[in-house]
Short mmCIF file of C-alpha atoms and ligand atoms in Angstrom, two decimals:
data_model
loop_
_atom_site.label_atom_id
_atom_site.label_comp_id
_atom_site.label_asym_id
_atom_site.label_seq_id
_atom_site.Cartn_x
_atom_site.Cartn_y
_atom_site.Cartn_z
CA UNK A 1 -27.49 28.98 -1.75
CA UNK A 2 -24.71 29.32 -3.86
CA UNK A 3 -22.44 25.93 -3.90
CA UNK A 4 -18.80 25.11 -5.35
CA UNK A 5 -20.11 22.82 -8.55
CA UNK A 6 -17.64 20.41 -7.29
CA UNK A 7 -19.37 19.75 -4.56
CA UNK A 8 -22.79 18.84 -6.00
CA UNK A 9 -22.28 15.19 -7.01
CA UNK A 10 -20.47 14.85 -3.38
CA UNK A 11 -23.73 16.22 -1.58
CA UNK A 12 -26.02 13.45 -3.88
CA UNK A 13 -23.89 10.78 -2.91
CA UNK A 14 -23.93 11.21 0.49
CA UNK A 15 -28.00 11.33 0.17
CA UNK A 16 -27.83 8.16 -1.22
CA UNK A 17 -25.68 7.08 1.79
CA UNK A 18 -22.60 5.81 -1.23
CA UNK A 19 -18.98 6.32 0.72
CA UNK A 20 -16.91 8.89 -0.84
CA UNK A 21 -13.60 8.08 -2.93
CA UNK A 22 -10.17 9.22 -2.63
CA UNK A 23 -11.03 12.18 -5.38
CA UNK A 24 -13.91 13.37 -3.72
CA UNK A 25 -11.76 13.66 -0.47
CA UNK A 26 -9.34 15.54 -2.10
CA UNK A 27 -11.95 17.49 -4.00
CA UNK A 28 -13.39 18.35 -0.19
CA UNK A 29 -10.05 19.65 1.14
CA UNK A 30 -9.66 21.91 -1.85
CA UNK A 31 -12.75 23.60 -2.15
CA UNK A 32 -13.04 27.33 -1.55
CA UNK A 33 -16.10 26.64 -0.35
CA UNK A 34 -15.95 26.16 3.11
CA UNK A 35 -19.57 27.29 4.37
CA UNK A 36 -20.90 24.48 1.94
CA UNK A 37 -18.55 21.98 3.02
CA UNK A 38 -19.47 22.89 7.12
CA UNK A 39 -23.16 23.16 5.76
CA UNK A 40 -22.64 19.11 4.20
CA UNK A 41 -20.86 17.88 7.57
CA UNK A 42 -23.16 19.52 9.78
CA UNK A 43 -26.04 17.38 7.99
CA UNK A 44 -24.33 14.10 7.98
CA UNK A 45 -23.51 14.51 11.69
CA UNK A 46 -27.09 15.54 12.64
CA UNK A 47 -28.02 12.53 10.45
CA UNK A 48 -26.07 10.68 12.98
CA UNK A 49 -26.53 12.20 16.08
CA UNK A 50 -28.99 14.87 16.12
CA UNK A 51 -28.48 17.52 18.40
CA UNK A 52 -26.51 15.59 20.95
CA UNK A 53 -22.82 16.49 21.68
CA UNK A 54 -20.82 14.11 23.92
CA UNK A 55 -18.96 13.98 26.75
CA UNK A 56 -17.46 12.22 29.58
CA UNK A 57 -16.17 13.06 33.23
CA UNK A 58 -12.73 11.84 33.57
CA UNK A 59 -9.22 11.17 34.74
CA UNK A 60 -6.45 11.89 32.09
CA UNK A 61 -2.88 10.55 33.55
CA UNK A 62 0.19 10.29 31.93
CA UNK A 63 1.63 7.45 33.91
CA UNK A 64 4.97 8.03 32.59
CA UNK A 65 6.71 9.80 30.06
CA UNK A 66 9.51 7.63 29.36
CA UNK A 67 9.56 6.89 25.58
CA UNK A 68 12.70 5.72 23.50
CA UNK A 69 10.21 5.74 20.24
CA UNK A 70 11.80 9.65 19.35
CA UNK A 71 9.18 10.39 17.19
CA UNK A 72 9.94 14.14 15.78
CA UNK A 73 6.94 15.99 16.40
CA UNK A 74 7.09 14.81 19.70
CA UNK A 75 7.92 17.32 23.12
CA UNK A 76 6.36 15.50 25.98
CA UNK A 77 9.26 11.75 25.56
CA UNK A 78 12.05 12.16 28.18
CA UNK A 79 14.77 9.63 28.72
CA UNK A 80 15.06 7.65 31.97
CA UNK A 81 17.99 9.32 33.04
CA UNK A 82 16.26 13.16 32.20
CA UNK A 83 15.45 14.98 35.44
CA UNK A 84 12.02 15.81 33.79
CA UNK A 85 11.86 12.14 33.35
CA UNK A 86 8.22 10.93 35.45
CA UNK A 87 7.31 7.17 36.19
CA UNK A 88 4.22 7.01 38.45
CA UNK A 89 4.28 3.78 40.41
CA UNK A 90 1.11 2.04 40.35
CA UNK A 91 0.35 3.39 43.74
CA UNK A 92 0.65 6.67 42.33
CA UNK A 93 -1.52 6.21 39.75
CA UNK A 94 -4.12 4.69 41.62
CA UNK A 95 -3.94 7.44 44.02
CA UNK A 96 -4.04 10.06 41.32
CA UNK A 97 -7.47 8.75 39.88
CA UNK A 98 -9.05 8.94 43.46
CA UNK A 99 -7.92 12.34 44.34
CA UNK A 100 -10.93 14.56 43.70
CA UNK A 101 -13.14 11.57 44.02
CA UNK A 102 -14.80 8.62 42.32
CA UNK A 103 -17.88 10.74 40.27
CA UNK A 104 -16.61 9.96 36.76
CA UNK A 105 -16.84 7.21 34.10
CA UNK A 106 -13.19 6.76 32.41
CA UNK A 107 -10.08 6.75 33.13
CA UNK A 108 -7.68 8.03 30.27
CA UNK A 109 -3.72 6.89 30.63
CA UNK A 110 -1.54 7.22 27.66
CA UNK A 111 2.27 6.83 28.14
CA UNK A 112 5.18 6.18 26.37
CA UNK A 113 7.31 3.52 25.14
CA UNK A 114 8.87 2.81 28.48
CA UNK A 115 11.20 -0.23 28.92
CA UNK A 116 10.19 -0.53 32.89
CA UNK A 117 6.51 0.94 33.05
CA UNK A 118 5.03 -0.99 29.71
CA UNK A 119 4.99 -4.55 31.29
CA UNK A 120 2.16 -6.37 31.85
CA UNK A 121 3.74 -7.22 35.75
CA UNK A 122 2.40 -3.55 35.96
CA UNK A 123 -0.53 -3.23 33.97
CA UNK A 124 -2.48 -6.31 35.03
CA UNK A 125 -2.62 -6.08 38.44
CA UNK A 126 -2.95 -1.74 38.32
CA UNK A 127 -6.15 -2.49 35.74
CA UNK A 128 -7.32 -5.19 38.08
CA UNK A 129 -6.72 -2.47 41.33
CA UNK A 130 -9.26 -0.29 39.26
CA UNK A 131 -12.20 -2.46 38.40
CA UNK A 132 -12.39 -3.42 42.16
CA UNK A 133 -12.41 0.19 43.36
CA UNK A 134 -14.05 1.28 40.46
CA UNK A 135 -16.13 -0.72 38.87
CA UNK A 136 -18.31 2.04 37.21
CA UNK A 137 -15.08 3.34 35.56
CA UNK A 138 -14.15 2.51 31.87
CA UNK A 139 -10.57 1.74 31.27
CA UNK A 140 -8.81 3.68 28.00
CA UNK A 141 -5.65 2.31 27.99
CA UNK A 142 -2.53 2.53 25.76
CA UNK A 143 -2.28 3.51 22.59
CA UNK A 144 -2.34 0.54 19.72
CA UNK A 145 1.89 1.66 19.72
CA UNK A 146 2.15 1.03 23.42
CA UNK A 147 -0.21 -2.68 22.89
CA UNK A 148 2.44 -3.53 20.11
CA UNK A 149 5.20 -2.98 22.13
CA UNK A 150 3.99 -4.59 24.93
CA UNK A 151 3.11 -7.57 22.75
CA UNK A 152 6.82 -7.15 21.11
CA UNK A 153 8.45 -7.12 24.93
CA UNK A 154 6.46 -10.12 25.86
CA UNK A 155 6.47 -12.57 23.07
CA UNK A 156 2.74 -12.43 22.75
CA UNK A 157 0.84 -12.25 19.77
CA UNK A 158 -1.95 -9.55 19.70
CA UNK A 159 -4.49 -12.42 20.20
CA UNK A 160 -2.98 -13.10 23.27
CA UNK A 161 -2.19 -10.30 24.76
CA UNK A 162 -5.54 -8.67 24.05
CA UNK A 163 -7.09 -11.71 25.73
CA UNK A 164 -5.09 -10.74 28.80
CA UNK A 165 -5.89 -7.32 28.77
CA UNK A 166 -9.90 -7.77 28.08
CA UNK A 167 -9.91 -10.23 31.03
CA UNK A 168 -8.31 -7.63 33.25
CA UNK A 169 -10.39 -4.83 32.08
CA UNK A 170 -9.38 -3.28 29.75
CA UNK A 171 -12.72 -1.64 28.04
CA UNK A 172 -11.16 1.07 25.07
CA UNK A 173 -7.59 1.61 23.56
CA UNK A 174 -6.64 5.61 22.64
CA UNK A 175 -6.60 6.68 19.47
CA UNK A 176 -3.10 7.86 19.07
CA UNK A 177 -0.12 6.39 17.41
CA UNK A 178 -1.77 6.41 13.83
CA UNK A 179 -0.05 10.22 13.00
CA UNK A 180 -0.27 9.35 9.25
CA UNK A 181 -0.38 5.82 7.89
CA UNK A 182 1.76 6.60 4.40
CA UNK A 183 5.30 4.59 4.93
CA UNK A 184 6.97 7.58 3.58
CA UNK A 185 5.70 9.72 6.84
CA UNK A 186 6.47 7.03 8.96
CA UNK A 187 10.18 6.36 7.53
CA UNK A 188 10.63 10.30 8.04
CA UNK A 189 8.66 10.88 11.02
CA UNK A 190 8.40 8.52 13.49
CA UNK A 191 10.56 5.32 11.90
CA UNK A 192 10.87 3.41 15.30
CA UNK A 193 6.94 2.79 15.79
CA UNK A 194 4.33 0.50 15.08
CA UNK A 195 3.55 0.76 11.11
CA UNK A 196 0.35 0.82 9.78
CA UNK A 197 -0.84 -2.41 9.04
CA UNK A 198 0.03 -3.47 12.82
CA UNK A 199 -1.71 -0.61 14.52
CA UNK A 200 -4.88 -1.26 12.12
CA UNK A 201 -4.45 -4.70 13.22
CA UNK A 202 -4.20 -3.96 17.42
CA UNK A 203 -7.65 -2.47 16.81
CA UNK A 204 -9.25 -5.17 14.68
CA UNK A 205 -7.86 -8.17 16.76
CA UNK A 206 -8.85 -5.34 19.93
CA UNK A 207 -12.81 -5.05 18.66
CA UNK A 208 -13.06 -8.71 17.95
CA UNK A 209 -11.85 -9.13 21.94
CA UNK A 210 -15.17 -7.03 22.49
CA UNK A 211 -12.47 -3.98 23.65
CA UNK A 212 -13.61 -0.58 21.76
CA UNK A 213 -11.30 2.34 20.42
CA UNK A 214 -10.34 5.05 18.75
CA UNK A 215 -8.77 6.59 15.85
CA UNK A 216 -6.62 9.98 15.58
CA UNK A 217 -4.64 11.47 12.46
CA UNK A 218 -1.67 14.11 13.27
CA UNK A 219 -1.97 16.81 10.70
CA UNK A 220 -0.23 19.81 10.16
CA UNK A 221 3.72 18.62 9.45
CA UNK A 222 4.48 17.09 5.96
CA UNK A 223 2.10 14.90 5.60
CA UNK A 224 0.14 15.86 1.56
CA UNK A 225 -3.39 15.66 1.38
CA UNK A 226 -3.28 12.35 -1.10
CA UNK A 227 -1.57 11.21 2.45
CA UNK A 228 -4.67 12.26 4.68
CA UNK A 229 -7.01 10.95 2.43
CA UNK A 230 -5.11 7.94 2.38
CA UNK A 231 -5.46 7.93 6.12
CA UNK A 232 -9.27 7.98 6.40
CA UNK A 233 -9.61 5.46 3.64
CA UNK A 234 -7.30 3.19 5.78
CA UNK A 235 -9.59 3.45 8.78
CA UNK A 236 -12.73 3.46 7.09
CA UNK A 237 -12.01 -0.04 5.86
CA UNK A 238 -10.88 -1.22 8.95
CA UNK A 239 -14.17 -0.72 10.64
CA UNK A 240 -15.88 -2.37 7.82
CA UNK A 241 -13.45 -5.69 8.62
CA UNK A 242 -13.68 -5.92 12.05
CA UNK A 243 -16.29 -2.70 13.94
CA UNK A 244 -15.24 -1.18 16.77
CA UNK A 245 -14.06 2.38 16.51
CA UNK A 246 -16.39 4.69 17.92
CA UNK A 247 -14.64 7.82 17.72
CA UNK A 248 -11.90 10.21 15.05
CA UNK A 249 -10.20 12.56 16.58
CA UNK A 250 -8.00 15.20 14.41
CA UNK A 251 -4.91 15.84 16.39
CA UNK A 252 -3.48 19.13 15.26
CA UNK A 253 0.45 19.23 15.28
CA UNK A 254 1.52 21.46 18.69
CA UNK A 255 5.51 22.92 17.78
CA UNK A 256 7.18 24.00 20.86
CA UNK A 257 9.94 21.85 21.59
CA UNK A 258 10.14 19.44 18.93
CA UNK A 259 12.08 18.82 16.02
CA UNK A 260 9.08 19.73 13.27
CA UNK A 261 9.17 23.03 15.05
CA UNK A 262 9.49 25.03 11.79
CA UNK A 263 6.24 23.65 10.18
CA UNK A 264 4.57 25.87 13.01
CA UNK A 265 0.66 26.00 14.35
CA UNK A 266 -2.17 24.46 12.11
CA UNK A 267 -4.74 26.92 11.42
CA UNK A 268 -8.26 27.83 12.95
CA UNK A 269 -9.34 27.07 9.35
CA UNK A 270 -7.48 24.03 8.56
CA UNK A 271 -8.53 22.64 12.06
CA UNK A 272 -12.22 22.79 11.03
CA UNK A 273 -12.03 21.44 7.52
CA UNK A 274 -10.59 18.32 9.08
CA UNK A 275 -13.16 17.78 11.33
CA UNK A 276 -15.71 18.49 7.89
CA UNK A 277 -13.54 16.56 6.38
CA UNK A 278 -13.10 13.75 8.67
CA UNK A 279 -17.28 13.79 9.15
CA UNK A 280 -17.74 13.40 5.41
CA UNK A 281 -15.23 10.65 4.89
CA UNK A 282 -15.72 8.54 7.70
CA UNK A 283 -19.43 7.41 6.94
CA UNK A 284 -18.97 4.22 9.36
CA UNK A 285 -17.73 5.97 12.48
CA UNK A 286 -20.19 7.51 14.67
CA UNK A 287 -18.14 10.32 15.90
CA UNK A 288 -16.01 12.84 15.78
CA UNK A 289 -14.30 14.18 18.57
CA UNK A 290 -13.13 18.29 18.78
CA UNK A 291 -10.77 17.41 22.27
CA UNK A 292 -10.84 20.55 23.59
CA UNK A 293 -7.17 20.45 25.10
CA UNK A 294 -6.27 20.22 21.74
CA UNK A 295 -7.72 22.91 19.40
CA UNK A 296 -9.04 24.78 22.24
CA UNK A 297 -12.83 25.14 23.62
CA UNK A 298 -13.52 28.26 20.91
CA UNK A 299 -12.52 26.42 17.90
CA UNK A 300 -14.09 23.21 19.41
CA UNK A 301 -17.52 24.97 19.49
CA UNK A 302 -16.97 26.32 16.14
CA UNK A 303 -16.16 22.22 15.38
CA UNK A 304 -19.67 21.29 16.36
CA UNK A 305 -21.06 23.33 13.79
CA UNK A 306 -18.41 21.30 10.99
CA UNK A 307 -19.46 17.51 12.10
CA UNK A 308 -18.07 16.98 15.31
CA UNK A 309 -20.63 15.93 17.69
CA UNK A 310 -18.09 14.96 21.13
CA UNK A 311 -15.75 17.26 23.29
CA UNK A 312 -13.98 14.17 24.89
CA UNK A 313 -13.57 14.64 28.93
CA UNK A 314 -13.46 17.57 31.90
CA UNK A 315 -10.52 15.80 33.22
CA UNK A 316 -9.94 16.04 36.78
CA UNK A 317 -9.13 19.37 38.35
CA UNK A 318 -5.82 17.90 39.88
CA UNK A 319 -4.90 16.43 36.21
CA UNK A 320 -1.61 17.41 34.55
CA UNK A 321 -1.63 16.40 30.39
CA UNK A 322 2.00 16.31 29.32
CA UNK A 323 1.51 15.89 25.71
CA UNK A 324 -0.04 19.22 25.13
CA UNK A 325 1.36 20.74 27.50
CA UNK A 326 4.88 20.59 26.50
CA UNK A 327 4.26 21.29 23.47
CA UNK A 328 2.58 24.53 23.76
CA UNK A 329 -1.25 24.28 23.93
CA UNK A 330 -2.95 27.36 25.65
CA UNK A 331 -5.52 25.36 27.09
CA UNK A 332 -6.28 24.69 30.72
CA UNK A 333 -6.14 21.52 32.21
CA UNK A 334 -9.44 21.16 33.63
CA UNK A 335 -12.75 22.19 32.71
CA UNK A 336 -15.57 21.74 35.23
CA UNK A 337 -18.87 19.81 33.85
CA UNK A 338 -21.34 22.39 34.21
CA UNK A 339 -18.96 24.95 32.57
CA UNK A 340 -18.63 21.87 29.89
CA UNK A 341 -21.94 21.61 29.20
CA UNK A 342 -22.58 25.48 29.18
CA UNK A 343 -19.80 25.70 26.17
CA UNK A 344 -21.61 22.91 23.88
CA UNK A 345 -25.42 24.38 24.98
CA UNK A 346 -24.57 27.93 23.76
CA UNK A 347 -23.94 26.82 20.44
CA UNK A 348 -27.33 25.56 20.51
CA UNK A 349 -26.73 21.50 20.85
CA UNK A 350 -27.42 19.21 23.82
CA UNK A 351 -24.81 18.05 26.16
CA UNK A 352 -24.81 14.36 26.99
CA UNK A 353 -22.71 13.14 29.43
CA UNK A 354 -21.04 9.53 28.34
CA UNK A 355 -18.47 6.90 29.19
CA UNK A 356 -15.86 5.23 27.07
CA UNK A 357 -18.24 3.46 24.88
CA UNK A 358 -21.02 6.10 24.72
CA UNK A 359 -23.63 4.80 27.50
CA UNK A 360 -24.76 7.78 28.42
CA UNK A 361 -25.73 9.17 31.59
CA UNK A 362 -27.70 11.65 33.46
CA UNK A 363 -25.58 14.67 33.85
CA UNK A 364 -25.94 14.39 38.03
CA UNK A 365 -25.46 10.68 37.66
CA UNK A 366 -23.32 9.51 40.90
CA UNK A 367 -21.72 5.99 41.37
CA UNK A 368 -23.71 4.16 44.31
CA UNK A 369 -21.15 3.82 47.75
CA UNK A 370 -18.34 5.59 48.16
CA UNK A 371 -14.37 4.86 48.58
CA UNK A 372 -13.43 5.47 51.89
CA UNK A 373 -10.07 7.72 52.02
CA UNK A 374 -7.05 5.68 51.75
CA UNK A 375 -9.35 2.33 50.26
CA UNK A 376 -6.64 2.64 47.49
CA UNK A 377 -3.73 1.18 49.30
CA UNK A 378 -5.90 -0.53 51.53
CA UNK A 379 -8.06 -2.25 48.94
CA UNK A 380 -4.85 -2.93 46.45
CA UNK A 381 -3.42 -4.94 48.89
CA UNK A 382 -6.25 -7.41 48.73
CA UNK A 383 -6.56 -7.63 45.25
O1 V47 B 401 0.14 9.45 19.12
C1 V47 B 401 2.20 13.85 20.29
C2 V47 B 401 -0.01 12.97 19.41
C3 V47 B 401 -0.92 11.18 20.44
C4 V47 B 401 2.13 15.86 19.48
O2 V47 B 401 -8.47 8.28 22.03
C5 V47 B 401 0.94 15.22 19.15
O3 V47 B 401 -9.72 9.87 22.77
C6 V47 B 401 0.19 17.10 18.09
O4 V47 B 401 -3.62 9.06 22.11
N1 V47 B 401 1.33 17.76 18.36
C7 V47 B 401 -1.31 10.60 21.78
N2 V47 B 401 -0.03 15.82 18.46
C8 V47 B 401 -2.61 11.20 22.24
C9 V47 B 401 -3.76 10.25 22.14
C10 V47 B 401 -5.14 10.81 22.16
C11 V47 B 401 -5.34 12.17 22.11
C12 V47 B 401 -6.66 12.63 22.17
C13 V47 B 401 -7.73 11.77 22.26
C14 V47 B 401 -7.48 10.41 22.27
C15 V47 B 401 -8.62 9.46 22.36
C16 V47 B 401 -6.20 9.93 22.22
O5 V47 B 401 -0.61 12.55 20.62
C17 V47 B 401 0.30 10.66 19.75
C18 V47 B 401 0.55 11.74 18.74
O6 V47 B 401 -0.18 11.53 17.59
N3 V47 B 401 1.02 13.98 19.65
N4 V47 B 401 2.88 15.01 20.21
C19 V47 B 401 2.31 17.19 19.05
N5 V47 B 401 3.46 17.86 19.29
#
């Protein structure tokens, strides 16, 4: 098989299992080559995870979408006063996760930086409501932006504050927040956020509370390539300091609505050299996730074959995503697990259902008892 030449001393050191530099990333998102670069992903993630593609039943709330952050690629923020604005009450939430049941394994809530809802008067007791209902769920919480904010509005330092979190169950943080690390994106971008060095350091002080999480990269707005590369150096050597990601997940830039508009839709192509990309780079994180919602289930399937090896969650079928959604994805908001596990089998791998922190789990696998009707009010009023 014919191979861009370039490529060759890449392919030998990732034999000899030697990380790749910041030339041989850019040397991997210029090559013409794009079979050989799918062809060197797929390996590595098969080398990783064999045939097995991940992923999890779950709940995916935005519990509000409040945010005074006014980051520019952003559609879904709304200001308290906006009549789109939505603030779920705790009750609400906790009602919301119940509503088609208690058959799944995380709950997902990412919101926004909201002066009322990100207090810790809310979030403790609402995480401790969920581990007593639900004490086979996982809780991914927050973003690292929302944790420093929180820790910000409190006057805690991210020591302390994860402490308080952990003990009230707090099991994963969400990837997102990172967009891209280089100060000149963030000073253009998305200036009133978390830099870099403090969300690298919500996750490291996060793992060492024994609370997991993720990593994302926005791509597809100004960001260079030296600047993406940068990226997945950044988070590479965070997991060597302190371990604890599990997952990458490339979040392609949506435009409807927003004020990077004019950049317009990544492409079907650039989508799956990030996730090659991404595999080949990130040599200490054991997955890569293709979120469906995000480049949609066809070029997620195609991801699988370019070192992805997770399709994140079915959500539940009375879900409603914001961020996508307002920004013009195409995709549902609900796909059912068999239909899930049909669309990662016909591309010949093996679906295995997970939770947060990749126990995995029979795909019938059912919590034991069930929560009577109404137990959420009930039950929260105990706790
Ligand atoms: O930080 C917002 C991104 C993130 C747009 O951990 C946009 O499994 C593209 O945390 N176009 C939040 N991206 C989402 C998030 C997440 C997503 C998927 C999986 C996981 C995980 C976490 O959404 C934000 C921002 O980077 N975002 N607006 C947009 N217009």
């Amino acid at each position: 098989m014919v191979m861009d030449s370039a490529l060759l001393p890449i392919e030998h050191k990732l034999d000899e299992g030697i990380p790749l530099s910041r030339e041989d990333g850019l040397t991997l998102f210029r090559t013409p080559d794009l079979h050989s670069l799918g062809r060197l992903a797929k390996t590595v993630k098969e080398r990783k995870s064999g045939k097995n593609v991940y992923y999890v039943l779950n709940r995916y709330i935005n519990s509000t979408n409040v945010c005074y952050a006014n980051c520019s690629f952003c559609s879904f923020a709304k200001g308290e006063k906006d009549a789109e604005a939505v603030r779920m009450s705790a009750d609400e939430v906790v009602a919301k996760a119940l509503e088609t049941g208690t058959n799944f394994n995380q709950i997902h809530i990412v919101g926004g930086h909201d002066p009322r809802q990100l207090s810790l008067d809310y979030w403790l007791p609402l995480m401790r409501r969920f581990k007593a209902l639900l004490p086979h769920v996982q809780l991914s919480l927050f973003t690292s932006a929302e944790i420093d904010y929180l820790a910000r509005r409190h006057r805690l330092t991210y020591d302390e504050i994860l402490s308080q979190l952990r003990a009230a169950g707090l099991d994963n943080i969400n990837g997102g927040g990172a967009e891209i690390f280089a100060p000149r994106f963030r000073a253009l971008v998305c200036p009133n956020k978390v830099d870099a060095a403090h969300w690298l350091e919500v996750h490291e002080v996060a793992h060492r509370h024994g609370v997991a999480s993720n990593a994302t990269m926005l791509y597809g707005t100004i960001e260079t390539l030296e600047e993406r590369v940068e990226h997945l150096i950044m988070l590479r050597e965070s997991q060597q300091r302190s371990p604890g990601f599990n997952a990458f997940i490339p979040l392609a830039f949506h435009p409807d609505g927003n004020k990077l508009s004019h950049h317009g839709w990544t492409s079907g192509l650039d989508d799956i050299r990030l996730f090659a990309v991404s595999r080949l780079m990130l040599n200490n994180f054991d997955h890569i996730k293709a979120y469906w919602m995000i480049q949609g289930l066809k070029v997620c399937q195609l991801a699988l074959e370019f070192g992805a090896d997770d399709m994140d969650g079915t959500h539940g079928s009375t879900d409603e995503e914001r961020i996508y959604h307002s920004a013009g994805t195409q995709s549902g908001q609900y796909v059912d697990d068999r239909e899930f596990r049909r669309l990662i089998e016909e591309v010949g791998y093996v679906a295995v259902r997970r939770n947060s922190t990749y126990e995995t789990f029979a795909p019938d696998w059912e919590p034991e008892g069930r929560v009577p009707a109404g137990a959420g009010a009930a039950r929260a009023a105990a706790v």
